[in-house]
XYZ file of C-alpha atoms in Angstrom:
561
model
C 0.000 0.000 0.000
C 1.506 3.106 -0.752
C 2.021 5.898 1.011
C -0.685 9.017 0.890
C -2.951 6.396 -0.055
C -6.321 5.710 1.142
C -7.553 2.449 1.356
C -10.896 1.570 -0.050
C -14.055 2.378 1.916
C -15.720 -1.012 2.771
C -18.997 -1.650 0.793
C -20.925 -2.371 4.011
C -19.550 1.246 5.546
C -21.722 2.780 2.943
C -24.839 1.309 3.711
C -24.511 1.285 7.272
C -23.832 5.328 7.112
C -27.088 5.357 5.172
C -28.609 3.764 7.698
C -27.194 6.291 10.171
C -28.686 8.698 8.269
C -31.981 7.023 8.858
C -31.040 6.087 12.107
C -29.742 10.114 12.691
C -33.399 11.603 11.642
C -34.941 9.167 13.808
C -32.804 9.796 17.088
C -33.563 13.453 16.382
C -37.292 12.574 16.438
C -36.812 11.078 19.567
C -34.453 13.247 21.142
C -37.295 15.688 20.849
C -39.331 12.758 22.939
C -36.743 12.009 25.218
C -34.204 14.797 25.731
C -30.581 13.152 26.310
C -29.454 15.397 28.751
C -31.264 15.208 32.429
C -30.641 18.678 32.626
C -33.309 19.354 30.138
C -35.865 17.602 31.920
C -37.243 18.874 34.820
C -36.886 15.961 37.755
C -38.439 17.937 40.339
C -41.339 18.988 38.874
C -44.932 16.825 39.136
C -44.212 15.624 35.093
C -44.806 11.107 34.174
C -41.481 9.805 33.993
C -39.786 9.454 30.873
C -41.318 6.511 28.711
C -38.943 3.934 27.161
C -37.928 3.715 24.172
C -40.117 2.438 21.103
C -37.997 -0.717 19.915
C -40.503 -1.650 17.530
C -39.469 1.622 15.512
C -35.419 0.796 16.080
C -36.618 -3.233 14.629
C -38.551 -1.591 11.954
C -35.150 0.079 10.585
C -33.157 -2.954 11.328
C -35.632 -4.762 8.741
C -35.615 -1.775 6.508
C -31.880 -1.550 5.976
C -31.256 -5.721 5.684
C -32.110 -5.210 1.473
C -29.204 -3.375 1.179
C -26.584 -5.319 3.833
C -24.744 -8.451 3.980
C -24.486 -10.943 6.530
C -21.123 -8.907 8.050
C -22.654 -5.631 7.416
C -25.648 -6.289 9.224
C -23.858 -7.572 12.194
C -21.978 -4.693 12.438
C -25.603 -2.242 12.034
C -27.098 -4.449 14.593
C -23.932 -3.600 16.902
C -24.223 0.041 16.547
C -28.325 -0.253 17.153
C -27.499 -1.968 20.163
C -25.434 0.671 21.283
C -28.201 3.470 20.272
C -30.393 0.801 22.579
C -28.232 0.845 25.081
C -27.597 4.539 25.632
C -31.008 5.557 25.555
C -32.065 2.681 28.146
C -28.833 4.113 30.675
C -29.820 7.275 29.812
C -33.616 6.597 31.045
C -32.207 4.562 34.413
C -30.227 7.858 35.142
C -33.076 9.582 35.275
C -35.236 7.198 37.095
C -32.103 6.961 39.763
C -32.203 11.139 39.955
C -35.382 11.219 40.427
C -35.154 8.735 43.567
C -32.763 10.402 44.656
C -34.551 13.854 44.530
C -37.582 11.901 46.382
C -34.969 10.659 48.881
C -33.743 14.284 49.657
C -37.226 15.089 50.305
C -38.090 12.835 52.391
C -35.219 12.925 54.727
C -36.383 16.827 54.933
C -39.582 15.355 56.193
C -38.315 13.218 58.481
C -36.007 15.640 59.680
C -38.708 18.251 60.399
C -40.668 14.879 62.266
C -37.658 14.065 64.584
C -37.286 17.594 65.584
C -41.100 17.587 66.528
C -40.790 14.515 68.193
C -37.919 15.425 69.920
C -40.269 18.633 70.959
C -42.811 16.675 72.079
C -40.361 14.113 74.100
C -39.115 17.151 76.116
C -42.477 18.409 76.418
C -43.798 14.771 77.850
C -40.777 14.777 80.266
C -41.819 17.756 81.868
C -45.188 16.838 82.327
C -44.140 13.434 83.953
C -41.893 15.155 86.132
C -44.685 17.387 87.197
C -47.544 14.146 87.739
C -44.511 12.715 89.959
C -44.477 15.963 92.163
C -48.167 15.799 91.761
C -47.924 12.038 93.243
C -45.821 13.285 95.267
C -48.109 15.345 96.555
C -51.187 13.587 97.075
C -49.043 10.867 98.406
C -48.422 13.647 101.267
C -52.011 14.123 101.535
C -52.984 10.583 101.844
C -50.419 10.048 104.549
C -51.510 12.935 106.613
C -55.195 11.934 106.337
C -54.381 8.342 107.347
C -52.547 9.894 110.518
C -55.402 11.988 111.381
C -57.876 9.078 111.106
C -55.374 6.890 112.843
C -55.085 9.528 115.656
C -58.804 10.182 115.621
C -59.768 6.529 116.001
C -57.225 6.236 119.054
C -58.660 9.453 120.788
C -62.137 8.661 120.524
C -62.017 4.899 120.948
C -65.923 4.232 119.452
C -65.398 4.219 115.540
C -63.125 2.092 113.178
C -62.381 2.938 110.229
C -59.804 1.721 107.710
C -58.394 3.834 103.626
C -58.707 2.087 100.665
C -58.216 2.769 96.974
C -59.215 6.475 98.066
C -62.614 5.205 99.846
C -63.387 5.146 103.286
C -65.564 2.686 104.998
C -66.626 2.434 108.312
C -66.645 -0.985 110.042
C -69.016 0.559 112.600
C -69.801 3.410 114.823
C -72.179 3.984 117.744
C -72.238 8.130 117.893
C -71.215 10.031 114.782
C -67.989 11.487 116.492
C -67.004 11.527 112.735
C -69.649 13.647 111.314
C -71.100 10.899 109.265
C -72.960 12.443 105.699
C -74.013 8.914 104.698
C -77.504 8.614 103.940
C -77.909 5.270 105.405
C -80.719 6.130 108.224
C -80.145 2.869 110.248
C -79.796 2.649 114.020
C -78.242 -0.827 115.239
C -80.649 -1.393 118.082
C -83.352 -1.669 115.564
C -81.441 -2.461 112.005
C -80.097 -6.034 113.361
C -82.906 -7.214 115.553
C -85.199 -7.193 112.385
C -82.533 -8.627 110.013
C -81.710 -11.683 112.219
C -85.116 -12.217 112.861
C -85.684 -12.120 108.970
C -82.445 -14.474 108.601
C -83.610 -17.086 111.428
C -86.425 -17.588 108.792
C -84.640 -17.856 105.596
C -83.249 -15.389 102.989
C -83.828 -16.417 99.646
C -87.172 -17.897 99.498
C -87.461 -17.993 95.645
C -90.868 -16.406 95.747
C -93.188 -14.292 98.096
C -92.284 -13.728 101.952
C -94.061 -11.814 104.396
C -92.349 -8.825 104.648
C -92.214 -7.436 101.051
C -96.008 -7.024 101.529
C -95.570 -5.427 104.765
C -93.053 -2.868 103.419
C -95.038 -2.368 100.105
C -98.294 -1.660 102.764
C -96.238 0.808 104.459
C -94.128 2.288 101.166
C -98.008 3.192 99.075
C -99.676 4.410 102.200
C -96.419 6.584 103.034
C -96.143 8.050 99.727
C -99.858 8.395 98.765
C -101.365 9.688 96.570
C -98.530 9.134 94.769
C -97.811 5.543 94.896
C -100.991 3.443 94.030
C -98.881 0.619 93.567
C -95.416 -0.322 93.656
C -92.301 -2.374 92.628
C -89.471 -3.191 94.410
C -85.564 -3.304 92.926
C -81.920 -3.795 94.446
C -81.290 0.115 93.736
C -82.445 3.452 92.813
C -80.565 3.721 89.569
C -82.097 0.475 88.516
C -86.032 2.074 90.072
C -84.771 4.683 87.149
C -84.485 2.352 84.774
C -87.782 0.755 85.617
C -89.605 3.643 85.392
C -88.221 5.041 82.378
C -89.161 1.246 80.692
C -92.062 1.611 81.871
C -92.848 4.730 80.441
C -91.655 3.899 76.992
C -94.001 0.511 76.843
C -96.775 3.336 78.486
C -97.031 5.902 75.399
C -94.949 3.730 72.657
C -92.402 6.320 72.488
C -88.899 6.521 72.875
C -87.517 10.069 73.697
C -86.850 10.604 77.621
C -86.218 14.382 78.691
C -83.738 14.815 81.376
C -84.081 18.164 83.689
C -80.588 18.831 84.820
C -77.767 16.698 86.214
C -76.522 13.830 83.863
C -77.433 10.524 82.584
C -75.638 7.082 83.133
C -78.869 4.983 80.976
C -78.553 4.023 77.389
C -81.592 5.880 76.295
C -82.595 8.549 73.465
C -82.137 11.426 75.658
C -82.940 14.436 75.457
C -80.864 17.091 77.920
C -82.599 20.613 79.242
C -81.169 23.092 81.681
C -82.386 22.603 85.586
C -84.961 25.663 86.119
C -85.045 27.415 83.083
C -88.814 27.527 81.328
C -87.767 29.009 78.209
C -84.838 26.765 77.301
C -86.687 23.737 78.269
C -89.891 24.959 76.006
C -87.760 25.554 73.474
C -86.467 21.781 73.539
C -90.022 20.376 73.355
C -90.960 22.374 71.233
C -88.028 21.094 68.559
C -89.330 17.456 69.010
C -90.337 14.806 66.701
C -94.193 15.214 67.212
C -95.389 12.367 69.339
C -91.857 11.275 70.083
C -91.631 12.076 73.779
C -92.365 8.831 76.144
C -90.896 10.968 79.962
C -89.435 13.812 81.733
C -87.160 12.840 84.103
C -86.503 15.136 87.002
C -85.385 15.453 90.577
C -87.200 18.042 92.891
C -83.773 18.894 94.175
C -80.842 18.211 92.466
C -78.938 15.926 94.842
C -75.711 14.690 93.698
C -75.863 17.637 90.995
C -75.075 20.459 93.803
C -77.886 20.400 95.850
C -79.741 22.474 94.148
C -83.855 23.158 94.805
C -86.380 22.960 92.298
C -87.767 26.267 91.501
C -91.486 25.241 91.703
C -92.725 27.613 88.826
C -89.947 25.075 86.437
C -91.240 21.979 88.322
C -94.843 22.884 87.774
C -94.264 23.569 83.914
C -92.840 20.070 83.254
C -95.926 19.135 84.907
C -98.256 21.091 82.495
C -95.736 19.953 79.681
C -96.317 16.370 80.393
C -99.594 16.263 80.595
C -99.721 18.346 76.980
C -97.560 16.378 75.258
C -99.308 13.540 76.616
C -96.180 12.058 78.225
C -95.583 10.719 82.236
C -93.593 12.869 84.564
C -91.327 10.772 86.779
C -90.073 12.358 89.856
C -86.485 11.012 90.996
C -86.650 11.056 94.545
C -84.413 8.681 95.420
C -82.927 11.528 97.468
C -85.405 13.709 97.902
C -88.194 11.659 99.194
C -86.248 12.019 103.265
C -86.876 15.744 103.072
C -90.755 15.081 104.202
C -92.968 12.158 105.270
C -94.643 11.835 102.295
C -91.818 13.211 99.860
C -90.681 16.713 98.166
C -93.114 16.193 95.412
C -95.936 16.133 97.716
C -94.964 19.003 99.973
C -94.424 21.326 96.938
C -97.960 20.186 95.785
C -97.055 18.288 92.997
C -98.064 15.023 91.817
C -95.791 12.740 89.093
C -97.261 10.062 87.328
C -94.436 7.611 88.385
C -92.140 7.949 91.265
C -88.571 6.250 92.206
C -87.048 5.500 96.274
C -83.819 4.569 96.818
C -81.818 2.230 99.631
C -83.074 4.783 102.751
C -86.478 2.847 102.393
C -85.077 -0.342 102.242
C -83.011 0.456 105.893
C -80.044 1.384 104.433
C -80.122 -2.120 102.663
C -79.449 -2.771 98.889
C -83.126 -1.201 97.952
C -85.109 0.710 94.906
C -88.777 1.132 94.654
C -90.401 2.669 91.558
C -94.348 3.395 91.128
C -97.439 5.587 90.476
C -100.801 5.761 88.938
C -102.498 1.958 88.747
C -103.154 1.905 85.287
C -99.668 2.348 84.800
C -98.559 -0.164 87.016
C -101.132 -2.341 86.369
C -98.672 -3.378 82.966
C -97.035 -5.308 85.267
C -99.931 -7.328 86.971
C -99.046 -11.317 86.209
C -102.841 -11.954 85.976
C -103.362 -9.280 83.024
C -100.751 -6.978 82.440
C -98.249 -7.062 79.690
C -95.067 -6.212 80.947
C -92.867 -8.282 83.618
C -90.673 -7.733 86.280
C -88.360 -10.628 87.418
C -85.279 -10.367 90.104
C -84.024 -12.689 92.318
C -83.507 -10.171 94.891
C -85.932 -7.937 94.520
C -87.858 -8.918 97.589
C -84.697 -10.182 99.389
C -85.885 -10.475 103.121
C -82.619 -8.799 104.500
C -84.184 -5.611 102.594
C -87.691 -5.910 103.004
C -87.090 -6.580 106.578
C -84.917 -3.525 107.363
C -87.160 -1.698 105.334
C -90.022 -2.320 107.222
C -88.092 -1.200 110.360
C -86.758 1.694 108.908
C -89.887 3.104 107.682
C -91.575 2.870 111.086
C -88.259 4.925 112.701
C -88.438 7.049 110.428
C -91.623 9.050 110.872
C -92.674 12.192 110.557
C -91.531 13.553 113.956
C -88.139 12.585 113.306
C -87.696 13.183 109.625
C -89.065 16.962 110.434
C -86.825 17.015 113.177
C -83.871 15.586 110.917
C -84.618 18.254 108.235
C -84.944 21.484 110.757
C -82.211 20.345 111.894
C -80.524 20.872 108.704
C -82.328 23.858 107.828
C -80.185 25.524 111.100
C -77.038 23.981 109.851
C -77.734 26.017 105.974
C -78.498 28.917 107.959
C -75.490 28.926 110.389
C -73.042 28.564 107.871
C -74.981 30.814 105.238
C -74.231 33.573 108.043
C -70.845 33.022 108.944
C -69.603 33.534 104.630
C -72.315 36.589 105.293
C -70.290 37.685 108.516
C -67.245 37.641 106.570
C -68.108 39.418 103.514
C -68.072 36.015 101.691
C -72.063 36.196 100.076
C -72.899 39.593 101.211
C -73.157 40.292 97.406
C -74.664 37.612 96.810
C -78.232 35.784 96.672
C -78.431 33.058 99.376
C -78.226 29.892 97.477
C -80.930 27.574 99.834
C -84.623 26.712 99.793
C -86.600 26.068 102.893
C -89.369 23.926 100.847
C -90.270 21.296 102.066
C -89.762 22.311 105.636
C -91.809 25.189 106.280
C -94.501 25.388 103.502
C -93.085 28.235 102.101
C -92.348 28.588 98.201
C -90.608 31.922 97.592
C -87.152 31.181 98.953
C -86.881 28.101 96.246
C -86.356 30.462 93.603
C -82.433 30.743 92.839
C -80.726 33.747 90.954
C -84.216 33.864 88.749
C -83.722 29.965 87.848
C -80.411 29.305 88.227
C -78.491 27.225 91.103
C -75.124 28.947 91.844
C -73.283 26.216 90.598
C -73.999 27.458 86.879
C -73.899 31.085 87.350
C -71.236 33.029 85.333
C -67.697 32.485 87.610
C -67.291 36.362 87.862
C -70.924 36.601 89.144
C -70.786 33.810 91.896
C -69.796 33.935 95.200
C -66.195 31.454 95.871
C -67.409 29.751 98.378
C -71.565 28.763 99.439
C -74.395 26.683 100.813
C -77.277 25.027 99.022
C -79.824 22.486 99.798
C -83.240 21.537 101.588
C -83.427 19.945 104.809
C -80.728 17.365 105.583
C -79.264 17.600 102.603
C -77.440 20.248 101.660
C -73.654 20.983 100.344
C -70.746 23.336 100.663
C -69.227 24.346 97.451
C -66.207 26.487 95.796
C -66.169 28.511 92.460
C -63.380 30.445 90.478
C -60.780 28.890 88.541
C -59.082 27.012 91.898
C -62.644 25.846 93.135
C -61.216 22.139 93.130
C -58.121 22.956 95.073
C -60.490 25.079 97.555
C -63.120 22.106 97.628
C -60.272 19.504 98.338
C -58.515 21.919 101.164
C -61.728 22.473 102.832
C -62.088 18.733 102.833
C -58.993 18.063 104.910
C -59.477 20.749 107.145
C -62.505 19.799 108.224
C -60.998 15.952 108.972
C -58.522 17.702 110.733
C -61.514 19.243 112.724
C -63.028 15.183 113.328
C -65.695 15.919 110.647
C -65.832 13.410 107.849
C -67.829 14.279 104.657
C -67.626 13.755 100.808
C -65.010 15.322 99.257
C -67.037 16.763 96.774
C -68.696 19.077 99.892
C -71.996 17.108 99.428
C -74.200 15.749 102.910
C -77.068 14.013 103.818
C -77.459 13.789 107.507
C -78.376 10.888 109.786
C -80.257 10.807 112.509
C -77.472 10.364 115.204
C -76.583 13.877 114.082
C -77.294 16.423 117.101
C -77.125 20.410 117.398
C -73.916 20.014 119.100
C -72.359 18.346 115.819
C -73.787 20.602 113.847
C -72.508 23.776 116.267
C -69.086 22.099 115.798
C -69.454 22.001 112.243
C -70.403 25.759 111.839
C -67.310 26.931 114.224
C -64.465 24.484 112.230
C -66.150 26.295 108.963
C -65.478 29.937 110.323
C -61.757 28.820 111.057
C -61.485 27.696 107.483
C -63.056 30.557 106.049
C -60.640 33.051 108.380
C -57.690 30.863 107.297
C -58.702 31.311 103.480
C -60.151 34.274 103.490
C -57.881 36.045 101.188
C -58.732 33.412 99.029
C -62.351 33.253 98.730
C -62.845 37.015 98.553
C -65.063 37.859 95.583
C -63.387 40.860 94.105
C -59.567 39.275 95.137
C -57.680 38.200 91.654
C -57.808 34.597 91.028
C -53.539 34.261 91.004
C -52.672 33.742 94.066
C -50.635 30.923 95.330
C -52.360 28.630 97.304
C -50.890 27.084 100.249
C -51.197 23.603 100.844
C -50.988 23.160 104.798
């Protein structure tokens, strides 16, 4: 070969660059497509990924150019398609890979964003641990001193027992009420246990009628007449609730069951209306289904709901109501009914169509009772009624028995004697927040219905118990309640503190009562207890004075001995 020469271009080289030409157009037809560079195509933005390539079109020229190649010069095409192939392919995984990787950059963002929240939160969750352990701490302290003071009680007066559990106390038993007892069991152990082992020596699960249950249904009808024509008897007064609200349901075929005040525990379609407001409670009825309203549920008094009396214009509405809408009025008196002989309802002059009792009739024993008009109950007569009633202890004789007894202790002379008795004890201490500039401001929050046959003190604030007036209008510390039952209660923003303070203090004073400043009296309580409760009030109210104030700021620091 000489020098300078060129050697001959190989036949195939010819074809194959007119191929490339081919092969040239295309790839700029799908360059257009799919852009070679990744810095054309925006990764970060919300665009389908790149689609692969079409090899059908890259086979389509491969069978084009064969008429015009040999066997070596399409070998050597098919290499350099391959290669096109295999650029465009890496060149599509590049992208797919930055793309991941953009998503991965993201994403740690995100999770970087989500441990420093956590981290936030973590801190956040170790403070408020460390302040439930001084909390614990704290009650712990409590707990200890009110065990020490029982302890040291028990020792110094030698006549009661009593023993702390799980933040309950329970008496084993007590012969005077050196502790200021608030329970409402009315049972006296000269008469409670002569009756019940007397009932016992007979048998006490008879599986059908016994003797007494008639007695104490005699005594229960005749007691609470004209009220109760006839009656049932139950193991509580939640479950003479439930009775009665049944019973009202299967009574007018409808479901809907008004509540006046407090809360409900009952699965039922309930309706909920404000305790002695008219026009909020018309409004309610008013907005029902038509025909859809079976009861109206309602305590005379709210018991555990504050203590709070029945305003007897309200009371005598859901009477009207009732009978409009063509629905039963059940009175709760489960409480209530110890505040006369014959009940609140009746003093007040106000007859329900069904009534409930709770464990104070049965003795202090596990006891309900629910009844009213005879038609009603006559649903549940075996011979012809349609509804039925079955427990097994029901008509226990331990119950029946002490209920008997009780009912014959408690009569009228004591019960009115009970109730003045608490009567003085609302007006001693309503005079000593008076004294002390306390409630001077302020409405009395008490009722004397029910005791005196007067009406016009029941009315509260124009409808409204204390316990849900506006905080800046109420008084920080007062009395409400009817007779022997009655409570002493705490408002502002450290009411709960005040409520639990007052408790202690007053154990530290040998009175016992519910935490929540709620009593019921017995009827081992005398003047003298009651004198004793009045003058360890005063020294709490001196001692906190600066506290309960009504026009003192609410940020003061509150001590806690």
């Amino acid at each position: 070969m000489s020098s300078g020469a060129h050697d001959p271009q190989p036949k195939w080289v010819g074809s194959v660059l007119n191929c490339e030409h081919h092969i040239s157009r295309t790839a700029i037809m799908l360059a257009q497509i799919y852009p070679p560079d990744p810095s054309t195509h925006d990764l970060t933005s919300d665009a389908e990924p790149l689609p692969r390539i079409d090899y059908h079109l890259v086979h389509s020229l491969i069978y084009i150019s064969r008429a015009s190649l040999d066997k070596h010069d399409m070998k050597r095409f098919e290499y350099v398609i391959h290669a096109r192939k295999l650029y465009y392919t890496i060149h599509y995984n590049f992208q797919l890979a930055y793309r991941s990787l953009q998503d991965a950059y993201a994403y740690s963002i995100i999770l970087d964003k989500q441990k420093e929240e956590y981290e936030t939160r973590a801190a956040t969750n170790l403070e408020g641990l460390k302040y439930n352990e001084e909390a614990r701490t704290l009650n712990l302290r409590h707990m200890e001193h009110f065990l020490d003071q029982v302890t040291k009680l028990a020792k110094k007066r030698n006549d009661v027992s009593v023993f702390f559990s799980h933040m309950k106390w329970i008496f084993l038993e007590t012969d005077m009420p050196r502790l200021v007892s608030t329970s409402k069991h009315l049972y006296r152990k000269s008469m409670g246990l002569e009756a019940i082992d007397d009932a016992l020596s007979k048998g006490w699960n008879l599986g059908g009628n016994n003797v007494y249950e008639k007695q104490l249904a005699k005594l229960v009808c005749e007691r609470f007449s004209p009220t109760l024509q006839m009656v049932r008897f139950t193991n509580s007064g939640t479950e003479a609730n439930m009775m009665a609200i049944g019973t009202s349901i299967a009574w007018t075929g409808r479901t809907k069951i008004l509540k006046a005040g407090g809360s409900v525990n009952l699965p039922h379609e309930w309706v909920l209306a404000p305790y002695n407001d008219i026009k909020k409670t018309r409004a309610i009825l008013f907005g029902l289904p038509p025909a859809s309203l079976a009861a109206i549920l309602v305590e005379p008094m709210l018991g555990s709901g504050g203590a709070v009396p029945g305003d007897l214009a309200f009371l005598q509405y859901l009477r009207d109501a009732t009978t409009q809408y063509g629905a039963l009025l059940i009175f709760d008196e489960v409480m209530t009914s110890r505040l006369s002989y014959r009940g609140l309802g009746h003093k007040i002059g106000i007859q329900p169509d069904l009534m409930t009792l709770g464990k104070w009739v049965g003795g202090g024993m596990s006891f309900g009772a629910f009844g009213g008009r005879k038609d009603i109950m006559g649903m549940f007569d075996p011979r012809s009624g349609t509804l039925s009633h079955a427990g097994t202890f029901n008509n226990n004789v331990i119950s029946m028995a002490a209920g008997c007894a009780g009912c014959e202790l408690l009569n009228a002379e004591i019960l009115d004697k009970l109730n003045g008795l608490g009567e003085l004890m609302i007006g001693m201490v309503q005079e000593v927040l008076n004294k002390h500039g306390i409630t001077k401001d302020h409405p009395t929050h008490h009722s004397s219905v029910g005791i005196n046959d007067t009406v016009s003190d029941a009315k509260i604030s124009n409808g409204t118990s204390a316990a849900t007036l506006p905080s800046q209008k109420s008084p920080r510390m007062w009395t409400t309640g009817i007779g022997s039952i009655l409570g002493i209660f705490f408002g502002g923003e450290n009411k709960d503190i005040l409520q639990s303070l007052f408790f202690h203090h007053m154990l530290e004073g040998d009175i016992y009562l519910a935490q929540r400043g709620f009593m019921a009296l017995s009827i081992e309580i005398l003047q003298k207890h009651v004198e004793d409760f009045v003058v360890a009030l005063e020294k709490f109210v001196i001692k906190y004075k600066h506290l309960l104030l009504y026009n003192v700021s609410e940020n003061h620091e509150l001590p806690l001995e």
